[in-house]
């Protein structure tokens, strides 16, 4: 599940990573109060769980109260990238010296940092146009407090030496945030470097492992989720229907949006997006997956199923262990719809061994999974 920026920044601040003074507002009364408290100039940002808001008119600068109100009126209630805007983050505009990039993702082998000399741009574009400006730091779980790999990375990309300790502290705090909050991914882009050496998270893209929400009360609070007595929502499966030929089975809306965008770029779309997060959290993975496949096989529009799961809070090998018997039963029953697997995360090597033993191929990543899925649609 992808958090809104304001939610992600709240989580970062609670772990010692500062961001500009700001307030989340939903009406003009709250906006006026925010302007008075924060001061001018300001930046206004729509709060929707997608990237690329600036290119869609979702980020505006304001030098006066009248300008801020005008921007707010255009933003609130509008629809951007399929999401209706119900809240806007109003922040103090930072007087920055440099924009950097710091990101972290959960991999099969542990955590992987990506640190960029230049922020505020798409990191994928920078990796092609200026690969020397990016350093990758892989960390195994037992290395989360290691310093040397980071210092080498800072030197490689040319970060100022007198700020290495500051950057090192931020990276360690980000690692703690990811591991303690069951995050799949955390990205600060841009990370502002101020003239006095202070680092501020100007934007935050935070994705939570949905299967671990039951043990993350603070994140449930940020999301406004009500508990059902055992720390999880009542629903076992959540399904979104579309008109495409691909059924996506996985975690949360964030990945569904990512897969949907990649399919759209190839001229295809989702016919269903089925979220199994709570089923997995309640250890009903096999039962729920069998039910999902039964539903999908009754839908004549669906030509291929993509099972896309990246787990950090839950062990992916335990999830795979529950999925394999269901997959084997479908294989023995000569299932009509092909199933593409992209299963990675915590204890990924064990999961791979389980899949190899059962002779089920596992894609190398989302791009590989999309390409494999497209082959079945030709």
mmCIF file of C-alpha atoms in Angstrom:
data_model
loop_
_atom_site.group_PDB
_atom_site.id
_atom_site.type_symbol
_atom_site.label_atom_id
_atom_site.label_comp_id
_atom_site.label_asym_id
_atom_site.label_seq_id
_atom_site.Cartn_x
_atom_site.Cartn_y
_atom_site.Cartn_z
ATOM 1 C CA UNK A 1 0.000 0.000 0.000
ATOM 2 C CA UNK A 2 1.389 3.370 -1.042
ATOM 3 C CA UNK A 3 0.999 6.083 1.597
ATOM 4 C CA UNK A 4 0.088 9.652 0.797
ATOM 5 C CA UNK A 5 3.012 12.054 1.115
ATOM 6 C CA UNK A 6 1.733 13.607 4.356
ATOM 7 C CA UNK A 7 1.382 10.152 5.935
ATOM 8 C CA UNK A 8 4.822 9.085 4.767
ATOM 9 C CA UNK A 9 6.447 12.243 6.089
ATOM 10 C CA UNK A 10 4.748 11.795 9.459
ATOM 11 C CA UNK A 11 6.310 8.342 9.666
ATOM 12 C CA UNK A 12 9.736 9.693 8.689
ATOM 13 C CA UNK A 13 9.578 12.527 11.234
ATOM 14 C CA UNK A 14 8.751 10.046 13.980
ATOM 15 C CA UNK A 15 12.015 8.269 13.097
ATOM 16 C CA UNK A 16 14.110 11.438 13.124
ATOM 17 C CA UNK A 17 14.002 12.422 9.438
ATOM 18 C CA UNK A 18 12.800 16.047 9.196
ATOM 19 C CA UNK A 19 10.609 17.610 6.517
ATOM 20 C CA UNK A 20 9.413 21.192 5.914
ATOM 21 C CA UNK A 21 6.832 22.708 8.238
ATOM 22 C CA UNK A 22 3.449 21.794 6.799
ATOM 23 C CA UNK A 23 -0.198 20.964 7.335
ATOM 24 C CA UNK A 24 -2.722 18.724 5.613
ATOM 25 C CA UNK A 25 -5.853 20.748 4.807
ATOM 26 C CA UNK A 26 -9.265 19.824 3.448
ATOM 27 C CA UNK A 27 -11.072 23.189 3.301
ATOM 28 C CA UNK A 28 -10.386 26.924 3.027
ATOM 29 C CA UNK A 29 -10.720 27.542 6.762
ATOM 30 C CA UNK A 30 -7.933 25.032 7.412
ATOM 31 C CA UNK A 31 -5.946 26.512 4.530
ATOM 32 C CA UNK A 32 -6.122 30.042 5.954
ATOM 33 C CA UNK A 33 -5.010 28.781 9.362
ATOM 34 C CA UNK A 34 -2.136 26.877 7.744
ATOM 35 C CA UNK A 35 -0.947 29.946 5.839
ATOM 36 C CA UNK A 36 -0.960 31.989 9.048
ATOM 37 C CA UNK A 37 0.975 29.303 10.933
ATOM 38 C CA UNK A 38 3.501 28.453 8.212
ATOM 39 C CA UNK A 39 4.028 31.733 6.423
ATOM 40 C CA UNK A 40 4.798 32.528 2.791
ATOM 41 C CA UNK A 41 5.992 31.433 0.268
ATOM 42 C CA UNK A 42 4.291 28.031 0.155
ATOM 43 C CA UNK A 43 3.989 24.896 -1.911
ATOM 44 C CA UNK A 44 0.626 23.110 -2.251
ATOM 45 C CA UNK A 45 0.537 19.397 -3.132
ATOM 46 C CA UNK A 46 -2.473 17.170 -3.735
ATOM 47 C CA UNK A 47 -2.536 14.098 -1.502
ATOM 48 C CA UNK A 48 -3.090 11.055 -3.683
ATOM 49 C CA UNK A 49 -1.142 7.752 -3.609
ATOM 50 C CA UNK A 50 0.581 8.082 -6.997
ATOM 51 C CA UNK A 51 3.782 9.544 -8.371
ATOM 52 C CA UNK A 52 4.161 12.220 -11.021
ATOM 53 C CA UNK A 53 1.745 14.660 -9.407
ATOM 54 C CA UNK A 54 3.691 17.704 -10.550
ATOM 55 C CA UNK A 55 3.329 16.813 -14.225
ATOM 56 C CA UNK A 56 -0.448 16.517 -13.727
ATOM 57 C CA UNK A 57 -0.972 19.897 -12.051
ATOM 58 C CA UNK A 58 -0.886 18.463 -8.548
ATOM 59 C CA UNK A 59 1.965 20.637 -7.215
ATOM 60 C CA UNK A 60 1.756 24.445 -7.175
ATOM 61 C CA UNK A 61 3.847 27.274 -5.721
ATOM 62 C CA UNK A 62 2.203 30.253 -4.008
ATOM 63 C CA UNK A 63 3.776 33.597 -3.077
ATOM 64 C CA UNK A 64 0.613 35.128 -1.612
ATOM 65 C CA UNK A 65 -2.465 34.029 0.297
ATOM 66 C CA UNK A 66 -4.683 34.848 -2.684
ATOM 67 C CA UNK A 67 -2.521 32.696 -4.946
ATOM 68 C CA UNK A 68 -2.609 29.814 -2.452
ATOM 69 C CA UNK A 69 -6.403 29.973 -2.195
ATOM 70 C CA UNK A 70 -6.758 30.044 -5.989
ATOM 71 C CA UNK A 71 -4.556 26.968 -6.357
ATOM 72 C CA UNK A 72 -6.409 25.174 -3.556
ATOM 73 C CA UNK A 73 -9.804 25.778 -5.169
ATOM 74 C CA UNK A 74 -8.593 24.213 -8.411
ATOM 75 C CA UNK A 75 -7.055 21.238 -6.614
ATOM 76 C CA UNK A 76 -9.637 20.185 -4.052
ATOM 77 C CA UNK A 77 -12.307 17.931 -5.512
ATOM 78 C CA UNK A 78 -10.444 17.544 -8.811
ATOM 79 C CA UNK A 79 -9.488 14.167 -10.255
ATOM 80 C CA UNK A 80 -5.825 13.463 -10.960
ATOM 81 C CA UNK A 81 -4.639 10.131 -12.344
ATOM 82 C CA UNK A 82 -7.962 8.544 -11.437
ATOM 83 C CA UNK A 83 -7.948 9.777 -7.822
ATOM 84 C CA UNK A 84 -10.293 12.425 -6.450
ATOM 85 C CA UNK A 85 -8.398 14.978 -4.372
ATOM 86 C CA UNK A 86 -9.854 15.305 -0.858
ATOM 87 C CA UNK A 87 -6.806 16.828 0.874
ATOM 88 C CA UNK A 88 -3.880 19.116 0.066
ATOM 89 C CA UNK A 89 -0.524 19.321 1.846
ATOM 90 C CA UNK A 90 0.531 22.935 2.437
ATOM 91 C CA UNK A 91 4.243 23.332 3.204
ATOM 92 C CA UNK A 92 6.836 25.993 3.778
ATOM 93 C CA UNK A 93 8.982 26.394 0.682
ATOM 94 C CA UNK A 94 12.551 25.341 1.432
ATOM 95 C CA UNK A 95 15.537 27.533 0.539
ATOM 96 C CA UNK A 96 17.746 24.702 -0.634
ATOM 97 C CA UNK A 97 21.314 24.527 -1.868
ATOM 98 C CA UNK A 98 21.098 21.095 -3.541
ATOM 99 C CA UNK A 99 18.549 18.389 -4.291
ATOM 100 C CA UNK A 100 19.624 14.784 -3.646
ATOM 101 C CA UNK A 101 18.005 11.359 -3.826
ATOM 102 C CA UNK A 102 17.885 8.596 -1.210
ATOM 103 C CA UNK A 103 15.796 5.469 -1.715
ATOM 104 C CA UNK A 104 15.580 2.044 -0.161
ATOM 105 C CA UNK A 105 13.845 -1.164 -1.214
ATOM 106 C CA UNK A 106 13.511 -4.622 0.294
ATOM 107 C CA UNK A 107 15.242 -7.315 -1.765
ATOM 108 C CA UNK A 108 15.440 -11.079 -1.334
ATOM 109 C CA UNK A 109 18.916 -10.785 0.191
ATOM 110 C CA UNK A 110 18.178 -7.825 2.476
ATOM 111 C CA UNK A 111 17.947 -4.058 2.008
ATOM 112 C CA UNK A 112 19.193 -2.067 -0.962
ATOM 113 C CA UNK A 113 19.932 1.652 -0.810
ATOM 114 C CA UNK A 114 20.137 3.884 -3.854
ATOM 115 C CA UNK A 115 21.788 7.268 -3.327
ATOM 116 C CA UNK A 116 21.795 9.944 -6.019
ATOM 117 C CA UNK A 117 23.842 13.108 -6.364
ATOM 118 C CA UNK A 118 20.878 14.750 -8.125
ATOM 119 C CA UNK A 119 17.280 14.611 -6.892
ATOM 120 C CA UNK A 120 13.967 16.012 -8.025
ATOM 121 C CA UNK A 121 14.001 13.941 -11.224
ATOM 122 C CA UNK A 122 12.979 10.395 -12.085
ATOM 123 C CA UNK A 123 15.742 8.150 -10.792
ATOM 124 C CA UNK A 124 15.185 5.742 -13.700
ATOM 125 C CA UNK A 125 16.015 8.546 -16.143
ATOM 126 C CA UNK A 126 19.131 9.538 -14.192
ATOM 127 C CA UNK A 127 20.381 5.948 -14.108
ATOM 128 C CA UNK A 128 20.479 6.068 -17.917
ATOM 129 C CA UNK A 129 21.582 9.673 -18.536
ATOM 130 C CA UNK A 130 24.149 9.932 -15.706
ATOM 131 C CA UNK A 131 24.813 6.509 -14.143
ATOM 132 C CA UNK A 132 27.936 7.780 -12.371
ATOM 133 C CA UNK A 133 25.783 10.046 -10.189
ATOM 134 C CA UNK A 134 24.069 7.075 -8.525
ATOM 135 C CA UNK A 135 25.484 4.618 -5.998
ATOM 136 C CA UNK A 136 23.840 1.385 -4.858
ATOM 137 C CA UNK A 137 24.495 0.043 -1.368
ATOM 138 C CA UNK A 138 23.212 -3.504 -0.706
ATOM 139 C CA UNK A 139 22.880 -4.431 2.965
ATOM 140 C CA UNK A 140 22.219 -7.823 4.476
ATOM 141 C CA UNK A 141 20.035 -7.783 7.610
ATOM 142 C CA UNK A 142 23.075 -8.092 9.888
ATOM 143 C CA UNK A 143 24.712 -5.061 8.200
ATOM 144 C CA UNK A 144 22.056 -2.429 8.876
ATOM 145 C CA UNK A 145 24.463 -0.393 11.039
ATOM 146 C CA UNK A 146 27.421 -0.671 8.662
ATOM 147 C CA UNK A 147 29.147 2.618 7.788
ATOM 148 C CA UNK A 148 31.856 1.805 5.263
ATOM 149 C CA UNK A 149 29.603 0.967 2.269
ATOM 150 C CA UNK A 150 27.798 4.290 2.677
ATOM 151 C CA UNK A 151 30.984 6.348 3.014
ATOM 152 C CA UNK A 152 32.321 4.741 -0.157
ATOM 153 C CA UNK A 153 29.054 5.579 -1.936
ATOM 154 C CA UNK A 154 29.147 9.210 -0.752
ATOM 155 C CA UNK A 155 32.684 9.591 -2.076
ATOM 156 C CA UNK A 156 31.835 7.899 -5.379
ATOM 157 C CA UNK A 157 28.996 10.275 -6.247
ATOM 158 C CA UNK A 158 30.703 13.359 -4.833
ATOM 159 C CA UNK A 159 28.669 14.319 -1.786
ATOM 160 C CA UNK A 160 30.424 17.021 0.294
ATOM 161 C CA UNK A 161 32.750 15.395 2.819
ATOM 162 C CA UNK A 162 31.776 17.626 5.742
ATOM 163 C CA UNK A 163 28.193 16.305 5.474
ATOM 164 C CA UNK A 164 28.976 12.587 5.320
ATOM 165 C CA UNK A 165 28.083 12.062 8.976
ATOM 166 C CA UNK A 166 24.757 13.842 8.408
ATOM 167 C CA UNK A 167 23.936 11.696 5.379
ATOM 168 C CA UNK A 168 25.073 8.575 7.220
ATOM 169 C CA UNK A 169 22.728 9.323 10.111
ATOM 170 C CA UNK A 170 19.821 9.843 7.728
ATOM 171 C CA UNK A 171 20.509 6.548 5.938
ATOM 172 C CA UNK A 172 20.615 4.628 9.213
ATOM 173 C CA UNK A 173 17.357 6.254 10.361
ATOM 174 C CA UNK A 174 15.738 5.379 7.038
ATOM 175 C CA UNK A 175 16.877 1.758 7.426
ATOM 176 C CA UNK A 176 15.350 1.686 10.908
ATOM 177 C CA UNK A 177 12.100 3.140 9.544
ATOM 178 C CA UNK A 178 11.889 0.479 6.837
ATOM 179 C CA UNK A 179 12.624 -2.468 9.125
ATOM 180 C CA UNK A 180 10.541 -1.362 12.120
ATOM 181 C CA UNK A 181 7.533 -0.245 10.059
ATOM 182 C CA UNK A 182 7.412 -3.225 7.650
ATOM 183 C CA UNK A 183 7.991 -1.070 4.591
ATOM 184 C CA UNK A 184 8.567 -2.495 1.123
ATOM 185 C CA UNK A 185 10.045 0.732 -0.218
ATOM 186 C CA UNK A 186 10.969 4.219 1.025
ATOM 187 C CA UNK A 187 12.056 6.993 -1.314
ATOM 188 C CA UNK A 188 12.986 10.589 -0.482
ATOM 189 C CA UNK A 189 13.045 12.531 -3.733
ATOM 190 C CA UNK A 190 14.089 15.198 -3.542
ATOM 191 C CA UNK A 191 16.099 15.255 -0.348
ATOM 192 C CA UNK A 192 16.961 18.912 0.215
ATOM 193 C CA UNK A 193 20.445 19.875 1.330
ATOM 194 C CA UNK A 194 20.203 23.349 2.880
ATOM 195 C CA UNK A 195 23.052 25.855 3.001
ATOM 196 C CA UNK A 196 23.548 25.173 6.729
ATOM 197 C CA UNK A 197 23.920 21.420 6.097
ATOM 198 C CA UNK A 198 20.427 20.461 7.252
ATOM 199 C CA UNK A 199 18.725 17.664 5.287
ATOM 200 C CA UNK A 200 14.963 17.834 4.669
ATOM 201 C CA UNK A 201 12.654 15.313 3.009
ATOM 202 C CA UNK A 202 10.857 17.465 0.429
ATOM 203 C CA UNK A 203 8.861 14.505 -0.857
ATOM 204 C CA UNK A 204 8.359 10.979 0.422
ATOM 205 C CA UNK A 205 7.150 7.891 -1.398
ATOM 206 C CA UNK A 206 6.515 5.204 1.206
ATOM 207 C CA UNK A 207 5.054 1.769 0.476
ATOM 208 C CA UNK A 208 3.913 -0.495 3.315
ATOM 209 C CA UNK A 209 3.752 -4.284 3.299
ATOM 210 C CA UNK A 210 -0.034 -4.685 3.557
ATOM 211 C CA UNK A 211 0.259 -8.119 5.122
ATOM 212 C CA UNK A 212 1.987 -6.541 8.143
ATOM 213 C CA UNK A 213 -0.590 -3.816 8.830
ATOM 214 C CA UNK A 214 -2.109 -5.903 11.611
ATOM 215 C CA UNK A 215 1.041 -5.344 13.693
ATOM 216 C CA UNK A 216 1.578 -1.684 12.752
ATOM 217 C CA UNK A 217 -0.941 0.300 14.849
ATOM 218 C CA UNK A 218 0.744 3.625 14.081
ATOM 219 C CA UNK A 219 0.414 3.145 10.333
ATOM 220 C CA UNK A 220 -3.207 2.030 10.705
ATOM 221 C CA UNK A 221 -3.769 5.213 12.699
ATOM 222 C CA UNK A 222 -2.174 7.330 9.955
ATOM 223 C CA UNK A 223 -4.428 5.635 7.408
ATOM 224 C CA UNK A 224 -7.529 6.098 9.558
ATOM 225 C CA UNK A 225 -8.163 2.362 9.753
ATOM 226 C CA UNK A 226 -10.445 0.952 12.424
ATOM 227 C CA UNK A 227 -9.376 -2.245 14.148
ATOM 228 C CA UNK A 228 -11.696 -5.239 14.326
ATOM 229 C CA UNK A 229 -10.332 -6.505 17.632
ATOM 230 C CA UNK A 230 -7.405 -8.507 16.301
ATOM 231 C CA UNK A 231 -5.625 -5.724 14.443
ATOM 232 C CA UNK A 232 -6.907 -6.379 10.939
ATOM 233 C CA UNK A 233 -9.834 -5.370 8.791
ATOM 234 C CA UNK A 234 -12.770 -7.739 8.473
ATOM 235 C CA UNK A 235 -12.457 -8.239 4.743
ATOM 236 C CA UNK A 236 -10.368 -11.135 3.487
ATOM 237 C CA UNK A 237 -10.295 -10.244 -0.202
ATOM 238 C CA UNK A 238 -10.741 -6.902 -1.920
ATOM 239 C CA UNK A 239 -11.449 -6.944 -5.648
ATOM 240 C CA UNK A 240 -11.422 -4.121 -8.182
ATOM 241 C CA UNK A 241 -12.942 -4.938 -11.560
ATOM 242 C CA UNK A 242 -11.915 -3.595 -14.942
ATOM 243 C CA UNK A 243 -12.411 -4.484 -18.585
ATOM 244 C CA UNK A 244 -8.986 -5.915 -19.443
ATOM 245 C CA UNK A 245 -7.683 -9.455 -19.905
ATOM 246 C CA UNK A 246 -5.204 -9.584 -16.987
ATOM 247 C CA UNK A 247 -6.066 -10.499 -13.396
ATOM 248 C CA UNK A 248 -3.566 -9.217 -10.829
ATOM 249 C CA UNK A 249 -3.315 -10.988 -7.479
ATOM 250 C CA UNK A 250 -1.108 -9.307 -4.896
ATOM 251 C CA UNK A 251 -0.730 -6.668 -2.193
ATOM 252 C CA UNK A 252 -2.255 -3.206 -2.027
ATOM 253 C CA UNK A 253 -3.295 -0.537 -4.494
ATOM 254 C CA UNK A 254 0.198 0.875 -5.025
ATOM 255 C CA UNK A 255 1.480 -2.145 -6.938
ATOM 256 C CA UNK A 256 -1.824 -2.492 -8.798
ATOM 257 C CA UNK A 257 -1.363 1.061 -10.093
ATOM 258 C CA UNK A 258 2.220 0.306 -11.119
ATOM 259 C CA UNK A 259 1.243 -2.856 -13.005
ATOM 260 C CA UNK A 260 -1.759 -1.096 -14.536
ATOM 261 C CA UNK A 261 0.461 1.725 -15.840
ATOM 262 C CA UNK A 262 2.949 -0.712 -17.368
ATOM 263 C CA UNK A 263 0.182 -2.702 -19.041
ATOM 264 C CA UNK A 264 -1.419 0.486 -20.372
ATOM 265 C CA UNK A 265 1.899 1.443 -21.966
ATOM 266 C CA UNK A 266 1.668 -1.842 -23.903
ATOM 267 C CA UNK A 267 -1.968 -1.333 -24.892
ATOM 268 C CA UNK A 268 -3.521 -3.637 -22.277
ATOM 269 C CA UNK A 269 -5.362 -3.231 -18.973
ATOM 270 C CA UNK A 270 -6.402 -5.079 -15.838
ATOM 271 C CA UNK A 271 -9.625 -7.033 -15.768
ATOM 272 C CA UNK A 272 -9.365 -7.545 -12.009
ATOM 273 C CA UNK A 273 -7.044 -6.545 -9.173
ATOM 274 C CA UNK A 274 -7.441 -8.777 -6.145
ATOM 275 C CA UNK A 275 -5.788 -7.781 -2.878
ATOM 276 C CA UNK A 276 -4.951 -10.692 -0.571
ATOM 277 C CA UNK A 277 -3.211 -8.726 2.178
ATOM 278 C CA UNK A 278 -5.596 -9.519 5.018
ATOM 279 C CA UNK A 279 -5.984 -13.142 3.981
ATOM 280 C CA UNK A 280 -2.218 -13.521 4.231
ATOM 281 C CA UNK A 281 -2.111 -11.664 7.549
ATOM 282 C CA UNK A 282 -4.673 -14.102 8.987
ATOM 283 C CA UNK A 283 -2.816 -17.143 7.590
ATOM 284 C CA UNK A 284 -5.580 -17.990 5.125
ATOM 285 C CA UNK A 285 -3.363 -17.643 2.071
ATOM 286 C CA UNK A 286 -4.023 -21.018 0.454
ATOM 287 C CA UNK A 287 -7.765 -20.920 1.049
ATOM 288 C CA UNK A 288 -8.045 -17.366 -0.263
ATOM 289 C CA UNK A 289 -5.863 -18.044 -3.315
ATOM 290 C CA UNK A 290 -7.971 -21.057 -4.279
ATOM 291 C CA UNK A 291 -11.097 -18.912 -3.956
ATOM 292 C CA UNK A 292 -9.520 -16.191 -6.090
ATOM 293 C CA UNK A 293 -8.655 -18.619 -8.880
ATOM 294 C CA UNK A 294 -12.175 -20.045 -8.777
ATOM 295 C CA UNK A 295 -13.552 -16.519 -9.269
ATOM 296 C CA UNK A 296 -11.150 -15.733 -12.082
ATOM 297 C CA UNK A 297 -11.850 -18.934 -14.000
ATOM 298 C CA UNK A 298 -15.520 -17.929 -14.156
ATOM 299 C CA UNK A 299 -14.601 -14.662 -15.880
ATOM 300 C CA UNK A 300 -14.320 -15.260 -19.621
ATOM 301 C CA UNK A 301 -12.510 -11.949 -20.182
ATOM 302 C CA UNK A 302 -9.445 -13.008 -18.178
ATOM 303 C CA UNK A 303 -6.696 -14.583 -20.295
ATOM 304 C CA UNK A 304 -3.802 -14.615 -17.794
ATOM 305 C CA UNK A 305 -3.258 -14.274 -14.032
ATOM 306 C CA UNK A 306 -0.284 -12.349 -12.638
ATOM 307 C CA UNK A 307 0.537 -13.161 -9.007
ATOM 308 C CA UNK A 308 2.793 -10.322 -7.874
ATOM 309 C CA UNK A 309 3.866 -10.296 -4.213
ATOM 310 C CA UNK A 310 6.811 -8.599 -2.522
ATOM 311 C CA UNK A 311 6.848 -9.259 1.221
ATOM 312 C CA UNK A 312 9.015 -7.747 3.917
ATOM 313 C CA UNK A 313 6.909 -8.092 7.064
ATOM 314 C CA UNK A 314 5.712 -11.607 6.270
ATOM 315 C CA UNK A 315 8.105 -14.271 5.019
ATOM 316 C CA UNK A 316 7.686 -14.845 1.303
ATOM 317 C CA UNK A 317 8.696 -18.502 1.689
ATOM 318 C CA UNK A 318 5.719 -19.071 4.013
ATOM 319 C CA UNK A 319 3.424 -17.422 1.470
ATOM 320 C CA UNK A 320 4.871 -19.562 -1.328
ATOM 321 C CA UNK A 321 4.488 -22.669 0.837
ATOM 322 C CA UNK A 322 0.738 -21.938 0.993
ATOM 323 C CA UNK A 323 0.430 -21.108 -2.718
ATOM 324 C CA UNK A 324 2.262 -24.129 -4.145
ATOM 325 C CA UNK A 325 -0.365 -26.780 -3.219
ATOM 326 C CA UNK A 326 -3.064 -24.652 -4.854
ATOM 327 C CA UNK A 327 -0.945 -24.197 -7.970
ATOM 328 C CA UNK A 328 -0.208 -27.927 -8.112
ATOM 329 C CA UNK A 329 -3.900 -28.793 -7.845
ATOM 330 C CA UNK A 330 -4.633 -26.426 -10.736
ATOM 331 C CA UNK A 331 -1.858 -27.993 -12.808
ATOM 332 C CA UNK A 332 -3.211 -31.494 -12.178
ATOM 333 C CA UNK A 333 -6.668 -30.259 -13.086
ATOM 334 C CA UNK A 334 -5.361 -28.787 -16.365
ATOM 335 C CA UNK A 335 -6.198 -25.177 -15.519
ATOM 336 C CA UNK A 336 -7.335 -23.166 -18.520
ATOM 337 C CA UNK A 337 -5.781 -19.835 -17.525
ATOM 338 C CA UNK A 338 -1.976 -19.457 -17.358
ATOM 339 C CA UNK A 339 -0.500 -18.094 -14.131
ATOM 340 C CA UNK A 340 2.599 -15.863 -14.024
ATOM 341 C CA UNK A 341 4.475 -15.699 -10.708
ATOM 342 C CA UNK A 342 6.595 -12.826 -9.371
ATOM 343 C CA UNK A 343 7.210 -13.665 -5.700
ATOM 344 C CA UNK A 344 10.044 -11.986 -3.803
ATOM 345 C CA UNK A 345 11.007 -10.600 -0.404
ATOM 346 C CA UNK A 346 12.034 -11.773 3.040
ATOM 347 C CA UNK A 347 13.508 -15.337 2.847
ATOM 348 C CA UNK A 348 13.413 -15.142 -0.946
ATOM 349 C CA UNK A 349 16.063 -17.837 -1.441
ATOM 350 C CA UNK A 350 13.957 -20.387 0.432
ATOM 351 C CA UNK A 351 10.896 -19.348 -1.566
ATOM 352 C CA UNK A 352 12.813 -19.823 -4.820
ATOM 353 C CA UNK A 353 13.865 -23.309 -3.723
ATOM 354 C CA UNK A 354 10.231 -24.226 -3.006
ATOM 355 C CA UNK A 355 9.139 -22.997 -6.430
ATOM 356 C CA UNK A 356 12.043 -24.724 -8.193
ATOM 357 C CA UNK A 357 11.248 -27.999 -6.428
ATOM 358 C CA UNK A 358 7.633 -27.742 -7.596
ATOM 359 C CA UNK A 359 8.796 -26.712 -11.096
ATOM 360 C CA UNK A 360 7.042 -23.327 -11.083
ATOM 361 C CA UNK A 361 9.092 -20.579 -12.786
ATOM 362 C CA UNK A 362 9.425 -17.311 -10.871
ATOM 363 C CA UNK A 363 9.991 -14.039 -12.740
ATOM 364 C CA UNK A 364 13.073 -11.970 -11.914
ATOM 365 C CA UNK A 365 11.074 -8.814 -11.200
ATOM 366 C CA UNK A 366 8.050 -6.756 -12.219
ATOM 367 C CA UNK A 367 9.382 -5.926 -15.692
ATOM 368 C CA UNK A 368 10.057 -9.602 -16.412
ATOM 369 C CA UNK A 369 6.599 -10.479 -15.058
ATOM 370 C CA UNK A 370 4.928 -7.900 -17.323
ATOM 371 C CA UNK A 371 6.821 -9.186 -20.368
ATOM 372 C CA UNK A 372 5.849 -12.791 -19.568
ATOM 373 C CA UNK A 373 2.223 -11.764 -19.065
ATOM 374 C CA UNK A 374 2.177 -9.971 -22.414
ATOM 375 C CA UNK A 375 3.357 -13.133 -24.178
ATOM 376 C CA UNK A 376 0.088 -14.817 -23.194
ATOM 377 C CA UNK A 377 -1.915 -11.933 -24.678
ATOM 378 C CA UNK A 378 -0.374 -12.099 -28.146
#
